[in-house]
C-alpha positions as a printed NumPy array, in Angstrom:
array([[-186.415,  169.383,  -67.146],
       [-189.81 ,  167.715,  -67.281],
       [-190.229,  164.871,  -69.723],
       [-193.68 ,  163.547,  -68.804],
       [-197.175,  164.729,  -67.838],
       [-199.693,  163.413,  -65.348],
       [-202.705,  161.83 ,  -67.05 ],
       [-205.314,  163.362,  -64.68 ],
       [-203.57 ,  166.427,  -63.171],
       [-201.766,  167.337,  -66.395],
       [-198.865,  168.357,  -64.152],
       [-195.425,  168.264,  -65.732],
       [-193.157,  165.751,  -64.085],
       [-189.602,  164.548,  -64.514],
       [-188.496,  160.899,  -64.666],
       [-185.13 ,  159.448,  -63.683],
       [-183.227,  157.039,  -65.918],
       [-182.928,  153.593,  -64.321],
       [-180.654,  150.813,  -65.556],
       [-182.434,  147.483,  -66.036],
       [-181.018,  144.127,  -64.989],
       [-178.511,  142.648,  -67.41 ],
       [-179.813,  139.627,  -69.323],
       [-177.186,  137.134,  -70.451],
       [-178.086,  134.646,  -73.169],
       [-175.792,  131.623,  -73.31 ],
       [-175.455,  130.098,  -76.745],
       [-175.148,  126.36 ,  -77.267],
       [-171.793,  124.613,  -77.499],
       [-170.576,  121.059,  -77.965],
       [-167.342,  119.273,  -77.121],
       [-166.086,  115.864,  -78.236],
       [-164.019,  113.157,  -76.535],
       [-163.196,  109.492,  -77.029],
       [-165.613,  107.135,  -75.311],
       [-163.699,  105.788,  -72.312],
       [-166.074,  102.819,  -72.029],
       [-164.82 ,  101.453,  -75.366],
       [-161.123,  100.715,  -75.055],
       [-158.229,  100.19 ,  -77.442],
       [-158.097,   96.819,  -79.171],
       [-155.224,   94.327,  -79.377],
       [-154.34 ,   90.799,  -80.467],
       [-155.952,   89.435,  -77.299],
       [-159.042,   91.629,  -77.628],
       [-159.533,   92.506,  -81.325],
       [-162.353,   94.441,  -82.977],
       [-163.105,   91.152,  -84.711],
       [-161.805,   88.828,  -87.375],
       [-161.734,   89.198,  -91.145],
       [-165.269,   88.852,  -92.593],
       [-166.943,   89.897,  -89.331],
       [-170.072,   91.996,  -89.924],
       [-171.007,   95.264,  -88.183],
       [-167.948,   95.262,  -85.932],
       [-167.543,   98.254,  -83.653],
       [-164.324,  100.049,  -84.577],
       [-164.6  ,  103.289,  -82.62 ],
       [-166.734,  105.338,  -80.258],
       [-166.901,  108.957,  -79.148],
       [-168.955,  111.23 ,  -76.903],
       [-170.591,  114.528,  -77.888],
       [-171.331,  116.693,  -74.846],
       [-173.718,  119.659,  -75.006],
       [-172.718,  122.751,  -73.048],
       [-174.788,  124.174,  -70.194],
       [-176.12 ,  127.099,  -72.26 ],
       [-178.909,  125.366,  -74.197],
       [-179.998,  122.184,  -75.952],
       [-178.351,  121.543,  -79.321],
       [-179.344,  119.761,  -82.522],
       [-176.554,  117.755,  -84.169],
       [-177.063,  117.611,  -87.928],
       [-173.741,  116.361,  -89.293],
       [-170.707,  114.317,  -88.202],
       [-167.518,  114.085,  -90.243],
       [-164.894,  111.347,  -89.949],
       [-161.512,  111.152,  -91.635],
       [-158.739,  108.606,  -91.852],
       [-155.691,  108.818,  -89.653],
       [-152.309,  109.4  ,  -91.312],
       [-151.527,  107.006,  -94.193],
       [-154.306,  104.529,  -93.372],
       [-157.09 ,  103.669,  -95.803],
       [-160.358,  102.71 ,  -94.16 ],
       [-161.474,  101.055,  -97.393],
       [-158.566,   98.628,  -97.29 ],
       [-159.754,   97.132,  -94.033],
       [-163.511,   97.617,  -93.871],
       [-166.68 ,   98.304,  -95.828],
       [-170.245,   99.375,  -95.017],
       [-169.018,  102.143,  -92.707],
       [-171.863,  103.457,  -90.561],
       [-172.58 ,  105.492,  -87.405],
       [-175.074,  104.477,  -84.711],
       [-176.089,  106.011,  -81.388],
       [-176.202,  104.057,  -78.13 ],
       [-179.802,  102.981,  -78.842],
       [-178.731,  101.439,  -82.158],
       [-180.276,  104.166,  -84.339],
       [-178.309,  104.739,  -87.545],
       [-177.047,  108.294,  -88.045],
       [-176.812,  109.283,  -91.695],
       [-176.144,  107.076,  -94.672],
       [-173.923,  104.   ,  -95.057],
       [-170.62 ,  104.185,  -96.953],
       [-170.68 ,  100.761,  -98.645],
       [-167.226,  101.013, -100.209],
       [-164.899,  103.501,  -98.51 ],
       [-161.932,  104.438, -100.663],
       [-158.858,  102.19 , -100.56 ],
       [-156.769,  104.985, -102.08 ],
       [-155.521,  107.528,  -99.583],
       [-152.738,  109.689, -100.976],
       [-154.612,  112.255,  -98.882],
       [-156.963,  111.366,  -96.055],
       [-160.502,  110.646,  -97.228],
       [-163.455,  112.353,  -95.571],
       [-166.741,  110.643,  -94.658],
       [-169.667,  112.95 ,  -93.896],
       [-172.824,  111.682,  -92.202],
       [-175.868,  113.98 ,  -92.531],
       [-178.337,  113.321,  -89.719],
       [-182.033,  113.886,  -90.438],
       [-183.898,  114.558,  -88.298],
       [-181.127,  116.09 ,  -86.239],
       [-180.104,  114.383,  -82.994],
       [-181.057,  116.605,  -80.047],
       [-178.817,  116.693,  -76.98 ],
       [-180.118,  118.262,  -73.782],
       [-177.882,  120.949,  -72.295],
       [-175.194,  119.348,  -70.159],
       [-175.965,  115.838,  -71.444],
       [-173.751,  113.371,  -73.313],
       [-174.473,  111.546,  -76.56 ],
       [-172.495,  108.421,  -77.464],
       [-171.831,  107.578,  -81.116],
       [-170.314,  104.31 ,  -82.343],
       [-168.494,  103.649,  -85.619],
       [-169.194,  100.274,  -87.254],
       [-168.03 ,   98.413,  -90.333],
       [-167.724,   95.005,  -91.972],
       [-164.118,   93.827,  -91.637],
       [-162.376,   92.699,  -94.813],
       [-158.619,   92.55 ,  -94.109],
       [-156.31 ,   92.035,  -91.15 ],
       [-154.953,   95.148,  -89.415],
       [-152.283,   94.743,  -86.75 ],
       [-150.452,   98.097,  -86.826],
       [-151.523,   99.074,  -83.318],
       [-153.03 ,  102.427,  -84.296],
       [-156.447,  103.985,  -84.877],
       [-157.94 ,  103.764,  -88.36 ],
       [-160.581,  106.449,  -87.8  ],
       [-160.587,  109.962,  -86.42 ],
       [-163.375,  112.428,  -85.705],
       [-162.991,  115.623,  -87.707],
       [-166.072,  117.781,  -87.093],
       [-169.555,  117.976,  -85.58 ],
       [-172.138,  120.419,  -86.941],
       [-174.69 ,  121.541,  -84.354],
       [-177.124,  124.408,  -83.729],
       [-178.481,  125.871,  -80.501],
       [-182.198,  125.057,  -80.186],
       [-183.26 ,  128.416,  -78.66 ],
       [-180.758,  130.856,  -80.112],
       [-180.31 ,  129.203,  -83.495],
       [-176.614,  130.   ,  -83.274],
       [-173.88 ,  127.645,  -84.432],
       [-172.55 ,  125.232,  -81.826],
       [-170.296,  123.385,  -84.266],
       [-166.733,  122.202,  -83.717],
       [-164.27 ,  121.544,  -86.541],
       [-160.643,  120.565,  -87.18 ],
       [-160.73 ,  118.184,  -84.234],
       [-158.458,  115.425,  -85.613],
       [-159.528,  113.285,  -82.641],
       [-158.038,  109.83 ,  -83.229],
       [-160.434,  107.188,  -81.937],
       [-159.571,  103.877,  -80.314],
       [-156.671,  101.706,  -81.501],
       [-157.898,   99.04 ,  -83.912],
       [-156.855,   95.412,  -84.311],
       [-158.449,   93.151,  -86.913],
       [-157.399,   89.53 ,  -86.538],
       [-156.928,   87.31 ,  -89.564],
       [-158.744,   84.479,  -87.837],
       [-160.089,   83.617,  -84.417],
       [-158.167,   81.64 ,  -81.808],
       [-159.567,   78.752,  -79.853],
       [-158.431,   76.086,  -77.416],
       [-159.584,   72.512,  -76.933],
       [-160.067,   71.132,  -73.428],
       [-161.682,   68.045,  -71.943],
       [-165.051,   68.74 ,  -70.377],
       [-165.009,   68.549,  -66.584],
       [-167.868,   66.021,  -66.704],
       [-165.844,   63.582,  -68.804],
       [-165.054,   60.416,  -66.77 ],
       [-161.407,   59.86 ,  -65.909],
       [-159.906,   57.007,  -67.942],
       [-158.666,   54.044,  -65.841],
       [-157.33 ,   50.555,  -66.504],
       [-159.224,   47.792,  -64.659],
       [-157.998,   44.203,  -64.44 ],
       [-160.806,   41.697,  -64.871],
       [-160.861,   38.084,  -63.622]])
């Protein structure tokens, strides 16, 4: 049956249904991993010594999916099992690879951890990650007590993010991603050696 009419001829015409091309909209996503460029620490390569300021104690990578750019607005850290961040460090802070602080500073993290404490960093303005790109985040703190247990003190719990174009959630939660193994030395080690330019001692007989 006819379902249209010519504008000039006024002739009745029939049209045929045509399927349009399918349009797929990819929403933003993020994934998180430990930063391989920042390794585990040990007695021979510690995070630092007691009383060291702004020591790096962990690092992780946030990767944006290929769908769209994302805005990261919040990062949540927690303690690993039975460890209290506040026992070993203070002034807990996050920074990106350019040294920009992300969120507020926790000056005195709790030293009581019957259950793991949570530390939430609200980022304003949000940190934008281009689709497919990586964003490195470091965890820093002032060291206040020795830690030699050979385990990580900090783990990444969640990242809140939003797709820039779609506005849809790109967040990840319940990650429990333990960061690098920490080692806080009680004091630094040093060795004493004779400078190579020091003259060799000899005994000379005179006369």
